Coordinates of C-alpha atoms in Angstrom, one line a residue:
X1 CA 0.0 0.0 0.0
X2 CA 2.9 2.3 0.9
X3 CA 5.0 1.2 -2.8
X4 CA 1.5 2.1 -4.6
X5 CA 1.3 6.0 -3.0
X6 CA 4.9 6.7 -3.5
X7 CA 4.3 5.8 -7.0
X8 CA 1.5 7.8 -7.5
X9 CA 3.1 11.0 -7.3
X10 CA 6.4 9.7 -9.4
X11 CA 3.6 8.9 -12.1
X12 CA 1.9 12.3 -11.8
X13 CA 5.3 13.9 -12.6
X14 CA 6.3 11.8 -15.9
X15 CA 2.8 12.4 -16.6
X16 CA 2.8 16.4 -16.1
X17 CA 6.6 16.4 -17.5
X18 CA 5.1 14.2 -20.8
X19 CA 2.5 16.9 -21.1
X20 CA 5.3 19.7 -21.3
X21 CA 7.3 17.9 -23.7
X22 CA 4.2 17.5 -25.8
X23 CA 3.3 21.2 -25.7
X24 CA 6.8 21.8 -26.3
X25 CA 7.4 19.7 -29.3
X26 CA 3.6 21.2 -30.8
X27 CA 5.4 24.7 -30.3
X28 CA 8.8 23.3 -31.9
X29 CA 6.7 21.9 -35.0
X30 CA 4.2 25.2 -35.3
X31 CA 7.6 27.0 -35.4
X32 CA 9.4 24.7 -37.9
X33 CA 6.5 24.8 -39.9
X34 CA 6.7 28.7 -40.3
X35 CA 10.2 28.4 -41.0
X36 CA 9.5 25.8 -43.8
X37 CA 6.9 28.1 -45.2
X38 CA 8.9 31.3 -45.0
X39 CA 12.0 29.6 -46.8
X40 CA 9.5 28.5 -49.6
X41 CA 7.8 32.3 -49.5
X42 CA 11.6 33.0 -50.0
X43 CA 12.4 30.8 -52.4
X44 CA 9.2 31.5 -54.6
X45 CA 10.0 35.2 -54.7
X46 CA 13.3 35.0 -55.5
X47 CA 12.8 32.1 -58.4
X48 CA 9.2 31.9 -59.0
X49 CA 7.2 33.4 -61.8
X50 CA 5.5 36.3 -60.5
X51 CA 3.9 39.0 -62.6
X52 CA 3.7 41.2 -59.6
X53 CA 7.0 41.6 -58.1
X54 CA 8.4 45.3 -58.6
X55 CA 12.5 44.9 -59.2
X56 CA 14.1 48.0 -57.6
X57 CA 15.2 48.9 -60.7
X58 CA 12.2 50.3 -62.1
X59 CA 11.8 52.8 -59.5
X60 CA 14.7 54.9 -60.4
X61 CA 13.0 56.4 -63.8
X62 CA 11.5 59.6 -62.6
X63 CA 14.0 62.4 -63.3
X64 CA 16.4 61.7 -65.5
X65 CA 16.0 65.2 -66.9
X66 CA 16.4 66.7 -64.2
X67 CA 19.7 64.9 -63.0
X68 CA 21.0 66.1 -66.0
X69 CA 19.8 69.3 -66.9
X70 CA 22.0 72.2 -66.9
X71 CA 19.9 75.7 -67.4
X72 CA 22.8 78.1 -67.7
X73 CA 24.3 75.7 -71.0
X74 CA 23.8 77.4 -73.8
X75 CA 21.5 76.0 -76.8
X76 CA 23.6 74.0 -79.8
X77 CA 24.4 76.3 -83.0
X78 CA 21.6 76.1 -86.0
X79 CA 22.3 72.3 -87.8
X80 CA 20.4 70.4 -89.1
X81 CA 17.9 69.8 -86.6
X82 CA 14.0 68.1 -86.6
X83 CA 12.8 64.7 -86.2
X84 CA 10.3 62.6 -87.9
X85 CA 8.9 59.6 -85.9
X86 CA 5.3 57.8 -86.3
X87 CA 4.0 55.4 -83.9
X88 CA 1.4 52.6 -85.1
X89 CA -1.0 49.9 -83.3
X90 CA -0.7 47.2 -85.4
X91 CA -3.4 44.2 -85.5
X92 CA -4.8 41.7 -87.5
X93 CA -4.5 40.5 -91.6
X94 CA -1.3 41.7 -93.4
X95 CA -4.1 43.7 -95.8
X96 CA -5.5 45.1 -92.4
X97 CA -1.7 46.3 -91.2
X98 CA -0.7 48.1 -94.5
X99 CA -4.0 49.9 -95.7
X100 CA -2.8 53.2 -94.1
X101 CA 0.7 53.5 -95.4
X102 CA 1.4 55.4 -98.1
X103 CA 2.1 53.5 -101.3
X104 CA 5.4 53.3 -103.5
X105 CA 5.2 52.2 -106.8
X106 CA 7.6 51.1 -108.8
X107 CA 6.7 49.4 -111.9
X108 CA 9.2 46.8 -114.6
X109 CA 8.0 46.9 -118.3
X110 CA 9.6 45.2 -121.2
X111 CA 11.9 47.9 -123.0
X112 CA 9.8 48.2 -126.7
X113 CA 12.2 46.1 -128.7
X114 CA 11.6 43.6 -126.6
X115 CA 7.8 43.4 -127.0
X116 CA 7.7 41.2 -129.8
X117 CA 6.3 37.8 -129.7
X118 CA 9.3 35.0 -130.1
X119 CA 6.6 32.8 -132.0
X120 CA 4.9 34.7 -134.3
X121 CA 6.9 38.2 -134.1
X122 CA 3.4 40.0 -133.4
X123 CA 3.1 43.0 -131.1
X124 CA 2.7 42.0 -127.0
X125 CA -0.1 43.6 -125.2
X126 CA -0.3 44.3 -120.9
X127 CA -2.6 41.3 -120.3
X128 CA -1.8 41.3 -116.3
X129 CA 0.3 41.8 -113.6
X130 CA 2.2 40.6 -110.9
X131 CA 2.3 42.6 -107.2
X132 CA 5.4 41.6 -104.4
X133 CA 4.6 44.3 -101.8
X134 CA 8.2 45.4 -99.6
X135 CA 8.2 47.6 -96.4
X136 CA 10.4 50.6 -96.8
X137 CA 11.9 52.0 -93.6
X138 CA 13.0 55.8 -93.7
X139 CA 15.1 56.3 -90.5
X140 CA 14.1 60.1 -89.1
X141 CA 15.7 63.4 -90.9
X142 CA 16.6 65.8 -89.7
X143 CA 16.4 69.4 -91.3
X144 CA 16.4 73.4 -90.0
X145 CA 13.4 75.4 -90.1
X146 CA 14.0 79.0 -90.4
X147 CA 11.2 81.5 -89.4
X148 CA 11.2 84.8 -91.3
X149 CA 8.9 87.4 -90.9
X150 CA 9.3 90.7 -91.9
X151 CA 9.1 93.7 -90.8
X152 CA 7.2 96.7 -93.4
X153 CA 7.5 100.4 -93.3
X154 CA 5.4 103.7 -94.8
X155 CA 7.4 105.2 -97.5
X156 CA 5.5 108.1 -97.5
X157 CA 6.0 108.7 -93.9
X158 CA 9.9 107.9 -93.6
X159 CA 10.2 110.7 -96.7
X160 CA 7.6 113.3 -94.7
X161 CA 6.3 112.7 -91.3
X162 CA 8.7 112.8 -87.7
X163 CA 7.6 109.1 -86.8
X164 CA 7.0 106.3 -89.2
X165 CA 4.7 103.4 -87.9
X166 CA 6.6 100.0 -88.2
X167 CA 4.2 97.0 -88.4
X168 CA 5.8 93.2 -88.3
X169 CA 3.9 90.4 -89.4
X170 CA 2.5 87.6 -86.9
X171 CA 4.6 84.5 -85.8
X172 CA 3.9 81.7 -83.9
X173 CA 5.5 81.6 -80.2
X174 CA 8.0 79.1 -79.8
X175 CA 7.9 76.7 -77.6
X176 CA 11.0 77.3 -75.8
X177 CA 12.3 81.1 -76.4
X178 CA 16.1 81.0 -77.8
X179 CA 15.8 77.7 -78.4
X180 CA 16.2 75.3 -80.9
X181 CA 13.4 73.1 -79.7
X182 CA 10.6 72.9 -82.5
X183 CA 7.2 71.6 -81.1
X184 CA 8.0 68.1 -83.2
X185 CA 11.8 67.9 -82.1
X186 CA 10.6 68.0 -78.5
X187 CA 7.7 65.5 -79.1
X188 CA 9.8 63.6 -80.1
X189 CA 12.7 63.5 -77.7
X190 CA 9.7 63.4 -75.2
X191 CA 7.9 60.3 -76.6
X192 CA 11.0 58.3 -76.9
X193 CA 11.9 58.7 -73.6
X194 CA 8.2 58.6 -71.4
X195 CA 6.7 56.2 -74.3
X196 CA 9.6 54.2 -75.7
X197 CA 11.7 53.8 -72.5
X198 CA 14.9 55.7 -74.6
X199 CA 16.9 57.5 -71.8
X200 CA 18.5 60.9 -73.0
X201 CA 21.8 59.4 -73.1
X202 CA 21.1 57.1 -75.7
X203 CA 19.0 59.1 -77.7
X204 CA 22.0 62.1 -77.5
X205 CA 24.3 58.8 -79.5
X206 CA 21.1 58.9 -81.8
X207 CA 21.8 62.2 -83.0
X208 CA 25.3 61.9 -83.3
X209 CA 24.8 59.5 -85.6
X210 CA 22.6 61.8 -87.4
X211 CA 25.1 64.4 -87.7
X212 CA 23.8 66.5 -85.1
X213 CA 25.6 67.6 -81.7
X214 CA 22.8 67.4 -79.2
X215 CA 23.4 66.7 -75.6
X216 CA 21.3 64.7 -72.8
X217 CA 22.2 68.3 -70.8
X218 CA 20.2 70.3 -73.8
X219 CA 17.1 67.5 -74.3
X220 CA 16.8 67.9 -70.4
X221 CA 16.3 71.6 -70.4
X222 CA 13.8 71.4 -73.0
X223 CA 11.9 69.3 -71.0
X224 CA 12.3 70.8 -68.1
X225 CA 11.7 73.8 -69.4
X226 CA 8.1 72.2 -71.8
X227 CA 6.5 70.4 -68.8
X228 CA 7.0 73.9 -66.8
X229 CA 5.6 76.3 -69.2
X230 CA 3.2 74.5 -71.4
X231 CA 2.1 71.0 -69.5
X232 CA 1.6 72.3 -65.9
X233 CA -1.3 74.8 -66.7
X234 CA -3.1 71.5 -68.8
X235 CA -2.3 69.3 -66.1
X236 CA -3.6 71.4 -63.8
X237 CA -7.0 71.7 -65.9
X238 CA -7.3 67.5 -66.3
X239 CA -7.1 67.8 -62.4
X240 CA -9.9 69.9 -62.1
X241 CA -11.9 67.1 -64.6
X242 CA -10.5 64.1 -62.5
X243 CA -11.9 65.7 -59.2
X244 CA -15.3 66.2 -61.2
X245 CA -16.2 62.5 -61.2
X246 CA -17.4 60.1 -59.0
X247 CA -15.5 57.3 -59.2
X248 CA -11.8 57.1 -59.1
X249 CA -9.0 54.3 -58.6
X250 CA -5.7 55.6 -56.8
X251 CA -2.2 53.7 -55.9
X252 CA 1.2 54.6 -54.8
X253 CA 4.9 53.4 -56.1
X254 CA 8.1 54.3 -54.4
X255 CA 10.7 56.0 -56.2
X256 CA 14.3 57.9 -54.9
X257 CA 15.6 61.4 -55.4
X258 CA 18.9 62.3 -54.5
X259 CA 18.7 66.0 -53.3
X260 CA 15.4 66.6 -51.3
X261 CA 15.3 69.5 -48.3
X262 CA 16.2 67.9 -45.4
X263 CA 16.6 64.5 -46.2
X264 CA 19.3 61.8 -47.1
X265 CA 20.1 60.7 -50.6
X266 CA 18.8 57.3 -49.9
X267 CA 15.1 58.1 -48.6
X268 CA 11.9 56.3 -50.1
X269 CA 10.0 59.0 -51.8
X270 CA 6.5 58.2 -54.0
X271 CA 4.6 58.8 -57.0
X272 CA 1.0 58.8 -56.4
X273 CA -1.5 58.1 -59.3
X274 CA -4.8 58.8 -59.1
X275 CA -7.6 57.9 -62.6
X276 CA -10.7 57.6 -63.6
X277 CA -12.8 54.3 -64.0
X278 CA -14.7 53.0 -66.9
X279 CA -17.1 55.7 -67.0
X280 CA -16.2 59.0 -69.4
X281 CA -12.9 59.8 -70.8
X282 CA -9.8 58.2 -69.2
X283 CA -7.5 60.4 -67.0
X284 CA -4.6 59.3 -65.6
X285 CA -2.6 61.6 -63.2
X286 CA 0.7 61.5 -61.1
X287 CA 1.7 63.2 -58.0
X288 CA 5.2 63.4 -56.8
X289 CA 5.5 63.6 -52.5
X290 CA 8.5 63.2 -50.2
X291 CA 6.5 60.3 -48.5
X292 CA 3.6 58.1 -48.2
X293 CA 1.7 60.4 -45.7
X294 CA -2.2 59.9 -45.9
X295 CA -2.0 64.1 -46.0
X296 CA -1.1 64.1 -49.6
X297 CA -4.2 61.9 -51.2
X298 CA -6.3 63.8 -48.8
X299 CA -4.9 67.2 -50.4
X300 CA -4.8 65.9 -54.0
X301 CA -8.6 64.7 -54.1
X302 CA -9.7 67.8 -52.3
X303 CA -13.6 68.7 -53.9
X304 CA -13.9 65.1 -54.6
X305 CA -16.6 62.6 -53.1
X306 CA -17.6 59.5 -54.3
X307 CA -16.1 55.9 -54.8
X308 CA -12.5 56.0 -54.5
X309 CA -11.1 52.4 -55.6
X310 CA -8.1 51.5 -53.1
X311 CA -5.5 48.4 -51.8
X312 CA -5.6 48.1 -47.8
X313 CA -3.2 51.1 -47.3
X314 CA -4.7 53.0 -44.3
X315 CA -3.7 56.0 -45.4
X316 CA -6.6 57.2 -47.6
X317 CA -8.6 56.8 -44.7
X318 CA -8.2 60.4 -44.5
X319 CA -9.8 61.4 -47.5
X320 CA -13.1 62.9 -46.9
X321 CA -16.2 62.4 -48.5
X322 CA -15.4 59.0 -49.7
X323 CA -16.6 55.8 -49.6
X324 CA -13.1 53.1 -50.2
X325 CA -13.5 50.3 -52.4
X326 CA -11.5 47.7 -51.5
X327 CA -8.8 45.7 -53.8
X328 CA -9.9 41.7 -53.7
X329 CA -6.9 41.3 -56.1
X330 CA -4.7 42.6 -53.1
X331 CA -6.3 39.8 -51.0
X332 CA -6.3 37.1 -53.7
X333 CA -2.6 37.5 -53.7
X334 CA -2.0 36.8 -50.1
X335 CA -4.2 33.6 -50.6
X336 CA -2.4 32.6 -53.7
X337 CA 1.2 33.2 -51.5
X338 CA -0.4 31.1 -48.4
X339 CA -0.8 28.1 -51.3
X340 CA 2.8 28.3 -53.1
X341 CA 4.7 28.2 -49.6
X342 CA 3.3 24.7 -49.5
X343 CA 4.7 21.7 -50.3
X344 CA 4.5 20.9 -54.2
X345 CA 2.9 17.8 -53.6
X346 CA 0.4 19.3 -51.2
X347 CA -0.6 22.5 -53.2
X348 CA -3.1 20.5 -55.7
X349 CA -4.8 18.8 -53.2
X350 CA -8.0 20.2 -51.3
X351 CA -6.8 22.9 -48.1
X352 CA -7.6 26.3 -46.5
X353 CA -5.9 28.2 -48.6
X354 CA -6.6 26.4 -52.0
X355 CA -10.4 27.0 -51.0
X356 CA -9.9 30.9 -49.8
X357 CA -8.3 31.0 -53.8
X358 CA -11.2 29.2 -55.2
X359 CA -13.5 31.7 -53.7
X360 CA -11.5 34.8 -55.1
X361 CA -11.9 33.1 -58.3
X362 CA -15.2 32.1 -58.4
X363 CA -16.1 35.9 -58.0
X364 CA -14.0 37.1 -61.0
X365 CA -15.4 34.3 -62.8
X366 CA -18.9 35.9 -62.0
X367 CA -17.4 39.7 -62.8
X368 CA -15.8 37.9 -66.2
X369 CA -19.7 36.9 -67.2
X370 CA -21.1 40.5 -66.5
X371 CA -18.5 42.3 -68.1
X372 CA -20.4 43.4 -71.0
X373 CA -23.6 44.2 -69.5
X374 CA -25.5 47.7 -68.5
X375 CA -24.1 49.0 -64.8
X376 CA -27.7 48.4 -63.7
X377 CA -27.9 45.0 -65.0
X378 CA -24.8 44.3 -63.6
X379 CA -25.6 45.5 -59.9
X380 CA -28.6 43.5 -60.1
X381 CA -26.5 40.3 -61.1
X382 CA -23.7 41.2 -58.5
X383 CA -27.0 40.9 -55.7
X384 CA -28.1 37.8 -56.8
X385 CA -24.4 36.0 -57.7
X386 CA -21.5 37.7 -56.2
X387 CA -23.3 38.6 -52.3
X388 CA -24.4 34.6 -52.2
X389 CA -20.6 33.9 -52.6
X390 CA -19.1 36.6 -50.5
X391 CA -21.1 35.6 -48.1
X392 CA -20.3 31.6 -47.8
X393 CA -16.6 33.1 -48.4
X394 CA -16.7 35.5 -45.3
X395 CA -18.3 32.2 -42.9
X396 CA -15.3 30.5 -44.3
X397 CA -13.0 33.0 -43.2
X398 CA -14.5 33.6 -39.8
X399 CA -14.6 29.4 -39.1
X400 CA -10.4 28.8 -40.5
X401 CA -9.0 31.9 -38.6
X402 CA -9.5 29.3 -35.1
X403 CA -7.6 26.7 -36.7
X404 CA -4.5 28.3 -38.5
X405 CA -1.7 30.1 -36.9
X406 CA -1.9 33.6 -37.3
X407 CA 1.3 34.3 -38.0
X408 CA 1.7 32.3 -40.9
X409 CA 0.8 32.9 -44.1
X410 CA -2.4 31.5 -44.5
X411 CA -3.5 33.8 -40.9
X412 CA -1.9 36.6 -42.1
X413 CA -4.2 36.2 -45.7
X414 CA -7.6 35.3 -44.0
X415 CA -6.7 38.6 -40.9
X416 CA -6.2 40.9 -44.0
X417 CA -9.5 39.9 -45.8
X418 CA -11.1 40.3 -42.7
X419 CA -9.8 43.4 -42.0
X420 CA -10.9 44.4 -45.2
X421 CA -13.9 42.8 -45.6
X422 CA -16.5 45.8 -45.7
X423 CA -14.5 48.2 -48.2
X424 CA -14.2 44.2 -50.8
X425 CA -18.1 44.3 -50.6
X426 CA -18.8 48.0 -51.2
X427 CA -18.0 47.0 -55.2
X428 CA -21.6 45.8 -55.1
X429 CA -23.2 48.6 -54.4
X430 CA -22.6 50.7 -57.8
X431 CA -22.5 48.4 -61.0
X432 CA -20.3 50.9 -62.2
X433 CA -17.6 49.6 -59.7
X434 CA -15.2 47.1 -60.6
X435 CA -14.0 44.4 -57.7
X436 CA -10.6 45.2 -57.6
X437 CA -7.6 48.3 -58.2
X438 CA -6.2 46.4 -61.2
X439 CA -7.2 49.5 -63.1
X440 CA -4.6 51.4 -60.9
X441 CA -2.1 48.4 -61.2
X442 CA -2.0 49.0 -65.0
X443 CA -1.4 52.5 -65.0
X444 CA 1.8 52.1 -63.2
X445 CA 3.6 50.1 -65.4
X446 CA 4.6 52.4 -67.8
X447 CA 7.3 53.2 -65.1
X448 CA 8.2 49.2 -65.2
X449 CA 9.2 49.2 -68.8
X450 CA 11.9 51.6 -68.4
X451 CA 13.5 49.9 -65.9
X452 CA 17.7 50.2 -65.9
X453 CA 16.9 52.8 -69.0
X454 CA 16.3 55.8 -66.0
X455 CA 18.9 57.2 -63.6
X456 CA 18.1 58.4 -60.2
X457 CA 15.8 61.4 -59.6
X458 CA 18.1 64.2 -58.7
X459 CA 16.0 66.9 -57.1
X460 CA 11.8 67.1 -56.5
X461 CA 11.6 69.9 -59.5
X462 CA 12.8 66.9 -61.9
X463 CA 10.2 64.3 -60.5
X464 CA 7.1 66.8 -60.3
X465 CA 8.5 67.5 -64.4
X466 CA 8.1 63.5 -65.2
X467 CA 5.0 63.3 -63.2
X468 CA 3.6 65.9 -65.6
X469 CA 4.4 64.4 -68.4
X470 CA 3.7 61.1 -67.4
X471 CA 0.3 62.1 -67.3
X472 CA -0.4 63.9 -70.3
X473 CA 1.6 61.3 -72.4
X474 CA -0.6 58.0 -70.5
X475 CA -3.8 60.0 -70.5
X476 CA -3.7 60.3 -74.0
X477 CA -3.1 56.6 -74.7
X478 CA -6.0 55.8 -72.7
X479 CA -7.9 58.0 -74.8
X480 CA -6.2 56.0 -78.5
X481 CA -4.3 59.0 -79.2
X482 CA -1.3 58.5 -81.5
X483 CA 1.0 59.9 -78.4
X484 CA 3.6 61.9 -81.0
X485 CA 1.2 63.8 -83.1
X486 CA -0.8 64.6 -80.2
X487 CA 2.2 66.5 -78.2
X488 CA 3.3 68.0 -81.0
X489 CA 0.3 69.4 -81.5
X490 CA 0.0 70.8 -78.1
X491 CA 3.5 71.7 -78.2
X492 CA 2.7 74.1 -81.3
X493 CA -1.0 75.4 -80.0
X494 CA -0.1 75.8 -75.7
X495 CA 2.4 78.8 -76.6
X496 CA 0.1 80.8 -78.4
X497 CA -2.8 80.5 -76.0
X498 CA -3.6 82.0 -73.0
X499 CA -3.2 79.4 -70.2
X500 CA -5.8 80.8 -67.8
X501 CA -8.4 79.8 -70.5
X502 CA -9.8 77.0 -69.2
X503 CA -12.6 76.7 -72.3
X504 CA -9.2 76.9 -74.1
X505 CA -7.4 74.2 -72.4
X506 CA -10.8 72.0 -72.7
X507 CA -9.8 72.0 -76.7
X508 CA -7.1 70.5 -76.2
X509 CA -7.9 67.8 -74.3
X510 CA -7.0 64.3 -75.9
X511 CA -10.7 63.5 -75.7
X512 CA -12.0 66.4 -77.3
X513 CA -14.5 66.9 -80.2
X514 CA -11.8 69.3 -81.9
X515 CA -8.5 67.0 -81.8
X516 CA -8.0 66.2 -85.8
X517 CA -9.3 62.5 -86.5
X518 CA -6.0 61.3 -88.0
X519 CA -4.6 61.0 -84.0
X520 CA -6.5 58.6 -83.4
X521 CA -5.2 55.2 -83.1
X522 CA -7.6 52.5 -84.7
X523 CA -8.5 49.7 -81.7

């Protein structure tokens, strides 16, 4: 009786020391597990195929005009200076891709003598012919305009009067003053380096090939020099249109500039952009700001209310008279992240996060069907498809967040949908919505393509200059507008205008009634 109570409490302890050791492999496992999934998540980032990773390289594009403009150089000496450059959407047949160009001819006939039949010795007659159709590439010319105007006199009054009226005829402005810079030289420079990617050093080789001795210091003033005096007063006026309407998409990407007030050369600055939706012409704008402080959307979309289509940033909480739109794109990702850092072999088969992914699916399939219908078709739709989904989706959520680790991936994914929940189901309340900020995504990837083409943003004038003409150059594509003819065209009519006009600056909108038809692009 005594051997049986002494052992009692001996088994109590293995038992309560088995129970640690249980608890404290579960913790060791839980921990190993996350390990395992962040080396995958690791792994998967640095090897996997992702089409939204952003490489560092793309955000140094903003300002290389600035970094290398020099105001006080003075402009080249007259050569031979313009350049010719045409832009074309290409699609479909062969016929279809050549029935705008213009058309060489050259035609082969048989010299006289030698129209003679070798049979009969009769006389040979045209009876057909036989077409094999070349392209001919012209690479761009360059050649000096000179503007003379002249300057007239009264005879009468030189020969008898004490003053004698002097009248000079009319001449377009420039578009730079002492420059060399026509309005088709600088659309040009300008579309080969916002549209094409070309950076100013590279394009300076260009002309040297050409004959011509222009620097990246003397491109960079005029473009400096253009978005100051003739963009700025039409991106002010697209502003005043964005603000206007009641649905807008906005995002933010970082970028660096080397010599801001106050701060290191290494800081994170950002590029804000901020457009419209699927409703009216497309604008697109950017904003240049020392950081990512929910002040500046706040300022920006001053005089705005409505629907403002965002990704789970907090910081345009502080816009007012708003309702946010949340991203399910942004949270679609996180689920698709929580299913790569499995195991290959588990990833196909049925799981938590497969499921969260099938439900983000299943709800752009739905979106994919309604595409082409009415906005009020489609919110009726969206009530009776979409909320039945959302709905089994959000129990979902709520039942898996007690039975994954939170800080894993999958936890992480299913807190962040939660967290967003309400502003993912405000996209059914307008059919004029869309359920994500994919519309945003796409507008900053002009910026992608130049990537490694773009030096370093050397001071804020330089990035407020590309953010300008970011904008005028990408809301003009949205609107099909051949991007070269369009700023030359501007280029020639801004100077000679008076930029307080705003009925003026509405003609020269890309989406205006007045722009000549030959801009636009066919779809």
């Amino acid at each position: 009786m005594e051997t049986t109570q002494k052992q009692t409490p001996l088994l109590e302890q293995l038992q309560m020391e088995n129970a640690l050791l249980r608890q404290e492999m579960a913790e060791l496992i839980a921990k190993l597990s996350w390990f395992e999934e962040q080396f995958r998540l690791s792994q998967q980032r640095r090897f996997g195929k992702s089409s939204e990773q952003t490489s560092a390289d793309q955000l140094n594009l903003f300002n290389e005009a600035e970094a290398e403009a020099k105001p006080s150089l003075p402009e080249p000496i007259a050569e031979e200076i313009v350049a010719s450059y045409r832009r074309k959407k290409t699609s479909g047949s062969r016929e279809e891709l050549l029935q705008d160009l213009p058309v060489e001819k050259v035609e082969y006939r048989l010299p006289p003598e030698e129209q003679t039949c070798a049979c009969c010795g009769g006389d040979l007659h045209e009876m057909s012919t036989e077409v094999r159709k070349e392209l001919k590439i012209v690479p761009a010319k360059v050649s000096l305009v000179e503007h003379i105007r002249y300057v007239y006199g009264c005879r009468h009054c030189e020969n008898n009067e004490i003053t004698t009226p002097v009248i000079t005829a009319s001449m377009p402005a420039p578009v730079i003053p002492k420059s060399l810079a026509s309005p088709s030289a600088l659309a040009y420079v300008i579309e080969q380096k916002y549209v094409m990617g070309v950076p100013l050093y590279r394009q300076e080789q260009q002309f040297e090939r050409l004959g011509i001795g222009l620097s990246r210091q003397t491109l960079s003033n005029w473009i400096l020099l253009a978005s100051r005096r003739c963009f700025a007063p039409l991106y002010d006026r697209m502003h005043d249109h964005l603000l206007a309407r009641d649905i807008l998409f906005a995002d933010e990407t970082t970028l660096q500039v080397l010599k801001e007030p106050g701060r290191a050369a290494d800081s994170t600055s950002y590029m804000w952009l901020y457009r419209t939706g699927r409703d009216g012409a497309p604008i697109v704008l950017y904003d240049y700001q020392m950081t990512r402080a929910g002040k500046h959307p706040e300022k920006f979309l001053q005089g705005f209310s409505g629907w403002l289509h965002v990704d789970g940033y907090a910081g345009y909480h502080k816009v007012k008279d708003v309702t946010l739109v949340g991203c399910l794109a942004h949270a679609r990702r996180e689920f698709d992240q929580a299913l790569k850092v499995l195991p290959e072999s588990e990833r196909s088969r049925p799981g938590a996060a497969k499921n969260c992914l099938d439900y983000c699916n299943r709800l752009y399939q739905i979106e994919h069907k309604l595409a082409d219908l009415s906005p009020e078709k489609r919110y009726e739709e969206r009530q009776i498809q979409s909320k039945k989904v959302l709905d089994e989706f959000y129990l979902y959520l709520k039942q898996t967040r007690q039975q994954v680790l939170p800080k894993s991936v999958l936890g992480k994914a299913i807190q962040y949908a939660l967290n967003q929940w309400d502003n993912l189901m405000n996209y059914l309340q307008d059919g004029r919505l869309e359920i994500d900020n994919n519309r945003s995504e796409r507008a900053i990837k002009p910026f992608v393509i130049g990537r490694k083409n773009w030096l370093f943003s050397n001071t804020s004038n330089g990035a407020i200059a590309s953010a300008t003409i970011y904008s005028i150059v990408e809301t003009a594509k949205e609107n099909g507008v051949n991007v070269t003819a369009y700023l030359t065209w501007l280029l020639e009519r801004l100077p000679n205008i008076d930029l307080t006009n705003k009925s003026a600056l509405d003609e020269l909108m890309p989406w205006s009634p007045n722009l000549p038809q030959n801009f636009r692009l066919k779809d």
